[in-house]
Structure formats: structure tokens, C-alpha cells
CSV table of N, CA and C in Angstrom, one decimal:
chain,number,residue,atom,x,y,z
Z,1,MET,N,-106.7,-137.3,31.2
Z,1,MET,CA,-108.0,-137.4,31.9
Z,1,MET,C,-108.0,-138.8,32.9
Z,2,THR,N,-108.4,-139.3,33.9
Z,2,THR,CA,-108.5,-139.9,34.3
Z,2,THR,C,-109.8,-140.5,34.6
Z,3,GLU,N,-109.8,-141.6,34.6
Z,3,GLU,CA,-111.1,-143.1,34.7
Z,3,GLU,C,-112.0,-142.7,35.4
Z,4,LYS,N,-113.4,-142.5,35.7
Z,4,LYS,CA,-114.2,-142.8,36.7
Z,4,LYS,C,-114.1,-143.7,36.9
Z,5,PHE,N,-114.4,-144.7,36.3
Z,5,PHE,CA,-114.7,-146.0,37.3
Z,5,PHE,C,-114.2,-147.5,35.9
Z,6,GLN,N,-113.9,-148.4,36.9
Z,6,GLN,CA,-113.8,-149.4,35.5
Z,6,GLN,C,-114.7,-150.1,35.5
Z,7,VAL,N,-114.4,-151.3,34.6
Z,7,VAL,CA,-115.6,-151.6,34.1
Z,7,VAL,C,-115.0,-153.6,34.2
Z,8,GLN,N,-116.1,-154.2,34.8
Z,8,GLN,CA,-116.1,-155.4,34.5
Z,8,GLN,C,-117.2,-156.5,33.5
Z,9,PHE,N,-116.9,-157.2,32.7
Z,9,PHE,CA,-117.9,-158.2,31.9
Z,9,PHE,C,-117.9,-159.5,32.7
Z,10,LEU,N,-119.7,-159.4,33.1
Z,10,LEU,CA,-120.2,-161.0,33.3
Z,10,LEU,C,-120.0,-161.8,32.0
Z,11,GLU,N,-120.3,-163.0,32.4
Z,11,GLU,CA,-120.2,-164.1,31.2
Z,11,GLU,C,-121.4,-163.4,29.9
Z,12,GLU,N,-121.9,-163.5,30.5
Z,12,GLU,CA,-123.4,-163.0,28.9
Z,12,GLU,C,-122.7,-162.0,28.7
Z,13,ALA,N,-122.3,-160.9,29.4
Z,13,ALA,CA,-121.8,-159.4,28.6
Z,13,ALA,C,-120.8,-160.5,27.5
Z,14,VAL,N,-119.4,-160.7,27.9
Z,14,VAL,CA,-118.5,-160.9,26.9
Z,14,VAL,C,-119.4,-161.8,25.9
Z,15,GLU,N,-120.6,-163.0,25.9
Z,15,GLU,CA,-121.1,-163.5,24.8
Z,15,GLU,C,-122.0,-162.3,24.2
Z,16,PHE,N,-122.3,-161.5,24.3
Z,16,PHE,CA,-123.3,-160.6,23.6
Z,16,PHE,C,-121.8,-159.9,22.7
Z,17,LEU,N,-121.1,-159.6,23.7
Z,17,LEU,CA,-119.8,-158.9,23.1
Z,17,LEU,C,-119.5,-159.7,21.7
Z,18,ASP,N,-118.5,-160.7,21.9
Z,18,ASP,CA,-118.7,-161.9,21.2
Z,18,ASP,C,-119.3,-162.0,19.9
Z,19,SER,N,-120.9,-162.2,20.4
Z,19,SER,CA,-122.1,-162.2,19.2
Z,19,SER,C,-121.8,-161.1,17.9
Z,20,LEU,N,-121.2,-159.9,19.0
Z,20,LEU,CA,-121.1,-158.7,17.2
Z,20,LEU,C,-120.4,-159.1,16.4
Z,21,ASP,N,-120.4,-158.2,15.1
Z,21,ASP,CA,-119.1,-158.2,14.2
Z,21,ASP,C,-118.3,-157.5,14.6
Z,22,GLU,N,-117.6,-157.5,13.6
Z,22,GLU,CA,-116.3,-156.6,14.4
Z,22,GLU,C,-116.4,-155.1,14.4
Z,23,LYS,N,-117.2,-154.6,13.6
Z,23,LYS,CA,-117.1,-153.1,13.6
Z,23,LYS,C,-117.8,-152.5,14.5
Z,24,ALA,N,-119.5,-153.5,14.6
Z,24,ALA,CA,-120.2,-153.2,16.0
Z,24,ALA,C,-119.5,-152.9,17.5
Z,25,ARG,N,-118.8,-154.0,17.4
Z,25,ARG,CA,-117.9,-154.4,18.6
Z,25,ARG,C,-117.1,-153.5,19.1
Z,26,ASN,N,-116.2,-152.8,18.1
Z,26,ASN,CA,-115.4,-152.1,18.1
Z,26,ASN,C,-115.8,-150.7,18.7
Z,27,LYS,N,-116.9,-150.7,18.1
Z,27,LYS,CA,-118.2,-149.3,18.2
Z,27,LYS,C,-118.4,-149.3,19.8
Z,28,VAL,N,-118.6,-150.4,19.8
Z,28,VAL,CA,-119.6,-150.4,21.4
Z,28,VAL,C,-118.2,-150.0,22.7
Z,29,ILE,N,-117.4,-151.2,22.5
Z,29,ILE,CA,-116.2,-151.0,23.4
Z,29,ILE,C,-115.5,-149.5,23.5
Z,30,TYR,N,-115.3,-148.8,22.0
Z,30,TYR,CA,-114.9,-147.2,22.8
Z,30,TYR,C,-115.8,-146.4,23.1
Z,31,ASN,N,-117.5,-147.2,23.3
Z,31,ASN,CA,-118.6,-145.7,23.6
Z,31,ASN,C,-118.0,-146.5,25.2
Z,32,ILE,N,-117.7,-147.8,25.5
Z,32,ILE,CA,-117.5,-147.7,26.6
Z,32,ILE,C,-116.5,-147.2,27.5
Z,33,GLN,N,-115.1,-147.4,26.8
Z,33,GLN,CA,-114.5,-146.4,27.2
Z,33,GLN,C,-114.3,-144.7,27.0
Z,34,LYS,N,-115.0,-144.4,26.6
Z,34,LYS,CA,-115.0,-142.8,26.2
Z,34,LYS,C,-116.3,-142.4,27.2
Z,35,ALA,N,-117.0,-143.1,28.0
Z,35,ALA,CA,-117.8,-143.7,28.7
Z,35,ALA,C,-117.5,-143.5,30.3
Z,36,ARG,N,-116.3,-144.1,30.7
Z,36,ARG,CA,-115.8,-144.0,31.8
Z,36,ARG,C,-114.5,-142.8,31.9
Z,37,LEU,N,-114.7,-141.6,30.8
Z,37,LEU,CA,-114.0,-140.8,30.8
Z,37,LEU,C,-114.6,-139.4,31.1
Z,38,SER,N,-116.0,-139.3,31.1
Z,38,SER,CA,-117.0,-138.5,30.7
Z,38,SER,C,-117.9,-138.9,31.0
Z,39,ASN,N,-119.6,-137.8,31.7
Z,39,ASN,CA,-120.2,-137.7,32.2
Z,39,ASN,C,-121.3,-137.8,31.5
Z,40,ASP,N,-121.6,-138.6,30.3
Z,40,ASP,CA,-121.8,-138.7,28.8
Z,40,ASP,C,-123.1,-139.6,29.4
Z,41,LYS,N,-124.1,-138.8,29.5
Z,41,LYS,CA,-125.8,-139.5,29.4
Z,41,LYS,C,-126.3,-140.2,28.1
Z,42,GLU,N,-125.4,-140.1,27.0
Z,42,GLU,CA,-125.9,-140.2,25.8
Z,42,GLU,C,-125.2,-142.1,25.9
Z,43,LEU,N,-124.1,-142.0,26.6
Z,43,LEU,CA,-123.6,-143.4,26.4
Z,43,LEU,C,-123.6,-144.0,27.7
Z,44,PHE,N,-124.0,-143.7,28.5
Z,44,PHE,CA,-124.3,-144.2,30.2
Z,44,PHE,C,-125.3,-143.7,30.3
Z,45,LYS,N,-126.3,-143.9,30.8
Z,45,LYS,CA,-126.9,-143.5,31.7
Z,45,LYS,C,-127.9,-144.4,32.4
Z,46,LYS,N,-128.7,-144.0,33.8
Z,46,LYS,CA,-129.4,-144.7,34.7
Z,46,LYS,C,-130.7,-145.3,34.4
Z,47,LEU,N,-131.4,-146.7,34.2
Z,47,LEU,CA,-132.7,-147.1,33.9
Z,47,LEU,C,-133.3,-146.7,35.0
Z,48,LYS,N,-132.8,-147.5,35.8
Z,48,LYS,CA,-134.0,-147.4,37.2
Z,48,LYS,C,-133.7,-148.7,37.9
Z,49,ASP,N,-133.7,-148.2,39.0
Z,49,ASP,CA,-133.4,-148.6,40.7
Z,49,ASP,C,-132.1,-148.5,40.4
Z,50,GLU,N,-131.1,-149.4,40.2
Z,50,GLU,CA,-129.9,-149.8,40.5
Z,50,GLU,C,-129.2,-150.0,38.9
Z,51,ILE,N,-130.0,-149.8,37.8
Z,51,ILE,CA,-129.6,-150.7,36.6
Z,51,ILE,C,-129.6,-149.6,35.8
Z,52,TRP,N,-128.1,-149.7,35.1
Z,52,TRP,CA,-127.8,-148.2,34.3
Z,52,TRP,C,-127.6,-149.2,32.6
Z,53,GLU,N,-127.4,-148.6,31.9
Z,53,GLU,CA,-126.9,-148.7,30.7
Z,53,GLU,C,-125.5,-148.4,29.8
Z,54,PHE,N,-125.2,-149.3,29.3
Z,54,PHE,CA,-124.2,-148.4,28.5
Z,54,PHE,C,-124.5,-148.3,27.0
Z,55,ARG,N,-125.1,-147.5,26.1
Z,55,ARG,CA,-125.8,-147.1,24.3
Z,55,ARG,C,-124.8,-146.7,24.4
Z,56,THR,N,-125.3,-147.5,22.7
Z,56,THR,CA,-124.3,-147.4,21.6
Z,56,THR,C,-125.4,-147.2,20.4
Z,57,LEU,N,-124.9,-146.5,19.6
Z,57,LEU,CA,-125.6,-146.6,18.4
Z,57,LEU,C,-124.7,-146.3,17.0
Z,58,PHE,N,-124.9,-147.5,16.5
Z,58,PHE,CA,-124.2,-147.9,15.7
Z,58,PHE,C,-124.1,-148.2,14.2
Z,59,ASP,N,-124.6,-147.5,13.3
Z,59,ASP,CA,-125.2,-148.0,11.5
Z,59,ASP,C,-127.0,-148.3,11.9
Z,60,ARG,N,-127.0,-147.1,12.5
Z,60,ARG,CA,-129.0,-147.4,12.8
Z,60,ARG,C,-129.2,-148.3,13.9
Z,61,ILE,N,-128.3,-148.8,14.4
Z,61,ILE,CA,-128.5,-150.0,15.4
Z,61,ILE,C,-128.4,-149.5,16.7
Z,62,HIS,N,-129.2,-149.6,17.4
Z,62,HIS,CA,-129.1,-149.5,19.2
Z,62,HIS,C,-128.6,-150.5,19.7
Z,63,TYR,N,-127.5,-150.5,20.7
Z,63,TYR,CA,-126.8,-151.8,21.5
Z,63,TYR,C,-127.0,-151.6,22.7
Z,64,ARG,N,-127.5,-152.1,23.9
Z,64,ARG,CA,-127.0,-152.1,25.0
Z,64,ARG,C,-126.5,-152.7,25.7
Z,65,LEU,N,-125.6,-152.7,26.8
Z,65,LEU,CA,-125.5,-153.4,28.0
Z,65,LEU,C,-125.7,-153.1,28.8
Z,66,PHE,N,-126.4,-153.7,29.2
Z,66,PHE,CA,-127.1,-153.6,31.4
Z,66,PHE,C,-125.8,-153.6,32.7
Z,67,ALA,N,-125.8,-152.8,33.3
Z,67,ALA,CA,-125.0,-152.2,34.0
Z,67,ALA,C,-125.0,-152.1,35.2
Z,68,PHE,N,-124.7,-152.3,36.3
Z,68,PHE,CA,-124.9,-151.7,37.8
Z,68,PHE,C,-123.3,-151.3,38.3
Z,69,TRP,N,-123.3,-150.6,39.2
Z,69,TRP,CA,-122.0,-150.0,40.2
Z,69,TRP,C,-121.9,-151.2,41.6
Z,70,ASP,N,-120.8,-151.1,41.8
Z,70,ASP,CA,-120.3,-151.9,43.0
Z,70,ASP,C,-119.5,-151.2,43.4
Z,71,LYS,N,-119.3,-150.5,44.6
Z,71,LYS,CA,-118.5,-149.1,45.3
Z,71,LYS,C,-118.2,-150.1,46.5
Z,72,THR,N,-118.3,-151.1,46.8
Z,72,THR,CA,-117.7,-152.4,48.2
Z,72,THR,C,-116.2,-152.0,48.4
Z,73,GLY,N,-115.4,-151.9,47.1
Z,73,GLY,CA,-114.1,-151.6,47.5
Z,73,GLY,C,-113.8,-149.8,48.2
Z,74,LYS,N,-112.4,-149.8,48.2
Z,74,LYS,CA,-112.4,-148.4,48.9
Z,74,LYS,C,-112.0,-147.6,48.3
Z,75,THR,N,-110.8,-147.7,47.2
Z,75,THR,CA,-110.6,-146.8,46.6
Z,75,THR,C,-111.1,-147.1,44.9
Z,76,GLU,N,-111.7,-148.3,44.4
Z,76,GLU,CA,-111.6,-148.2,42.9
Z,76,GLU,C,-113.4,-148.8,43.0
Z,77,THR,N,-114.3,-147.8,42.3
Z,77,THR,CA,-115.4,-147.9,42.1
Z,77,THR,C,-115.8,-149.1,40.5
Z,78,VAL,N,-116.3,-150.1,40.3
Z,78,VAL,CA,-116.2,-150.8,39.4
Z,78,VAL,C,-117.8,-151.1,38.4
Z,79,VAL,N,-118.2,-151.0,38.0
Z,79,VAL,CA,-119.3,-151.1,36.9
Z,79,VAL,C,-119.0,-152.4,36.4
Z,80,ILE,N,-120.2,-153.2,36.7
Z,80,ILE,CA,-120.4,-154.5,36.3
Z,80,ILE,C,-121.0,-154.3,35.5
Z,81,SER,N,-121.1,-155.2,33.9
Z,81,SER,CA,-122.1,-155.1,33.2
Z,81,SER,C,-123.1,-156.8,32.7
Z,82,THR,N,-123.7,-156.6,32.9
Z,82,THR,CA,-124.5,-158.2,33.1
Z,82,THR,C,-125.0,-158.6,31.8
Z,83,HIS,N,-125.4,-157.9,30.3
Z,83,HIS,CA,-125.9,-158.7,29.8
Z,83,HIS,C,-125.8,-157.4,28.2
Z,84,GLY,N,-126.3,-157.9,27.1
Z,84,GLY,CA,-126.5,-157.0,26.4
Z,84,GLY,C,-127.6,-157.3,25.2
Z,85,LEU,N,-128.1,-156.1,25.0
Z,85,LEU,CA,-129.3,-156.9,23.8
Z,85,LEU,C,-129.0,-155.8,22.2
Z,86,ILE,N,-129.7,-156.4,21.3
Z,86,ILE,CA,-129.8,-155.1,20.3
Z,86,ILE,C,-131.4,-154.6,20.8
Z,87,LYS,N,-131.4,-153.5,20.7
Z,87,LYS,CA,-132.6,-152.9,20.7
Z,87,LYS,C,-134.0,-152.5,19.9
Z,88,LYS,N,-134.8,-153.0,20.1
Z,88,LYS,CA,-136.0,-153.1,18.5
Z,88,LYS,C,-136.6,-151.7,18.6
Z,89,THR,N,-136.7,-151.7,19.7
Z,89,THR,CA,-138.2,-150.3,19.7
Z,89,THR,C,-137.5,-149.4,21.2
Z,90,ASP,N,-138.0,-147.9,21.6
Z,90,ASP,CA,-137.8,-147.0,22.0
Z,90,ASP,C,-137.8,-147.2,23.5
Z,91,LYS,N,-139.0,-148.5,24.1
Z,91,LYS,CA,-138.6,-149.3,25.3
Z,91,LYS,C,-137.4,-149.9,25.3
Z,92,THR,N,-137.0,-150.0,26.3
Z,92,THR,CA,-136.1,-151.3,27.4
Z,92,THR,C,-137.3,-152.0,27.7
Z,93,PRO,N,-137.2,-153.6,27.1
Z,93,PRO,CA,-138.3,-154.9,27.4
Z,93,PRO,C,-137.7,-154.7,29.0
Z,94,GLY,N,-139.0,-154.9,29.8
Z,94,GLY,CA,-139.2,-155.3,31.1
Z,94,GLY,C,-138.4,-156.0,31.9
Z,95,GLY,N,-138.0,-157.1,31.1
Z,95,GLY,CA,-137.8,-158.4,31.3
Z,95,GLY,C,-136.5,-158.4,31.3
Z,96,GLU,N,-136.1,-157.4,30.1
Z,96,GLU,CA,-134.7,-157.5,30.4
Z,96,GLU,C,-134.0,-156.8,31.5
Z,97,LEU,N,-134.6,-155.7,32.1
Z,97,LEU,CA,-134.8,-154.9,33.4
Z,97,LEU,C,-134.1,-155.4,34.4
Z,98,GLU,N,-135.2,-157.0,34.8
Z,98,GLU,CA,-135.5,-157.3,35.5
Z,98,GLU,C,-134.9,-158.6,36.2
Z,99,LYS,N,-133.5,-159.1,34.4
Z,99,LYS,CA,-132.8,-159.8,34.3
Z,99,LYS,C,-131.5,-159.3,35.3
Z,100,ALA,N,-131.3,-157.9,34.7
Z,100,ALA,CA,-130.1,-157.2,35.7
Z,100,ALA,C,-130.2,-156.9,36.6
Z,101,LYS,N,-131.9,-156.9,37.8
Z,101,LYS,CA,-131.8,-156.6,38.8
Z,101,LYS,C,-131.6,-158.1,39.5
Z,102,ARG,N,-131.6,-159.4,38.7
Z,102,ARG,CA,-131.7,-160.7,39.2
Z,102,ARG,C,-129.9,-160.5,39.6
Z,103,ILE,N,-129.5,-160.4,38.3
Z,103,ILE,CA,-127.7,-160.9,38.5
Z,103,ILE,C,-127.0,-159.7,39.2
Z,104,ARG,N,-127.7,-158.6,39.3
Z,104,ARG,CA,-127.0,-157.5,40.2
Z,104,ARG,C,-127.2,-158.3,41.4
Z,105,LYS,N,-128.5,-158.5,42.3
Z,105,LYS,CA,-128.7,-159.5,43.3
Z,105,LYS,C,-127.5,-160.9,43.7
Z,106,LEU,N,-127.8,-161.3,42.9
Z,106,LEU,CA,-127.3,-162.7,42.8
Z,106,LEU,C,-125.5,-162.1,43.0
Z,107,TYR,N,-125.1,-160.8,42.6
Z,107,TYR,CA,-123.6,-160.8,42.5
Z,107,TYR,C,-123.6,-160.2,43.8
Z,108,PHE,N,-124.5,-159.5,44.3
Z,108,PHE,CA,-123.3,-159.5,46.0
Z,108,PHE,C,-123.7,-160.4,47.0
Z,109,GLU,N,-124.9,-161.4,46.6
Z,109,GLU,CA,-124.9,-162.8,47.7
Z,109,GLU,C,-124.0,-163.3,47.4
Z,110,ARG,N,-123.4,-163.3,46.3
Z,110,ARG,CA,-121.6,-164.4,45.7
Z,110,ARG,C,-120.9,-164.3,46.7
Z,111,LYS,N,-121.0,-162.3,46.5
Z,111,LYS,CA,-119.4,-161.9,47.0
Z,111,LYS,C,-119.6,-161.5,48.4
Z,112,GLN,N,-120.5,-161.6,49.0
Z,112,GLN,CA,-120.3,-161.6,50.8
Z,112,GLN,C,-120.2,-163.0,51.3
Z,113,GLN,N,-120.0,-163.9,50.4
Z,113,GLN,CA,-119.7,-165.6,51.1
Z,113,GLN,C,-118.7,-165.4,51.0
């Protein structure tokens, strides 16, 4: 099977992954790899505007990594993961969505320089 996209992790996403225990981190990374091969909304889902999330349920805990698409390359499609959180409620915190949007805006501004 061919991968549908590449994934790059920004510093905060790496810090989030590093903060997880090994089993949880391995499960999150496994699900991201799986999402790259399939269009599974349980693993990778659009939230709002241009913001998406990688979704993992492990040991009754919901892990989320926010992300957005960078399709500026000619052949490669890249998903940029901004940051993560452990979800405590059904609703995604609005502040986290806004944070992902700010990081996305900054990313494209820096890329154009």
C-alpha cells in the first residue's frame, strides 16, 4: 500500500509525544502510520476550517494531535502536526483549535519568507 501523505511534527507535537508513556506513544504513532495508508475518519478527521486531528483511543484515554495540510510541494502532500492533548471531554477545546490555526498561519508566513 502506498502512503497518501507524509507527516512532519512541529516541536510542540514532538514534546507532547515525548511526554507520553511508551505504550501510549507507540499506539499514537502506530495510528498515525495507519492513517497515512487509509482514509479512516476514526484515525484522521477534519475538525474545522483547515484543522484536522489524528485520533487515538488507548486504555480508555483519548489522545489528539492537531494538524493541517501543506500541499505547496509539487508531488508530496505533507501533513504538519502542530501539538497534542489528552482529551477529557467530547468537545474539542476551542482554545486548542485556535492555537492550531495560529500555528498554521505562522507556518505558512515563515515558509513564504
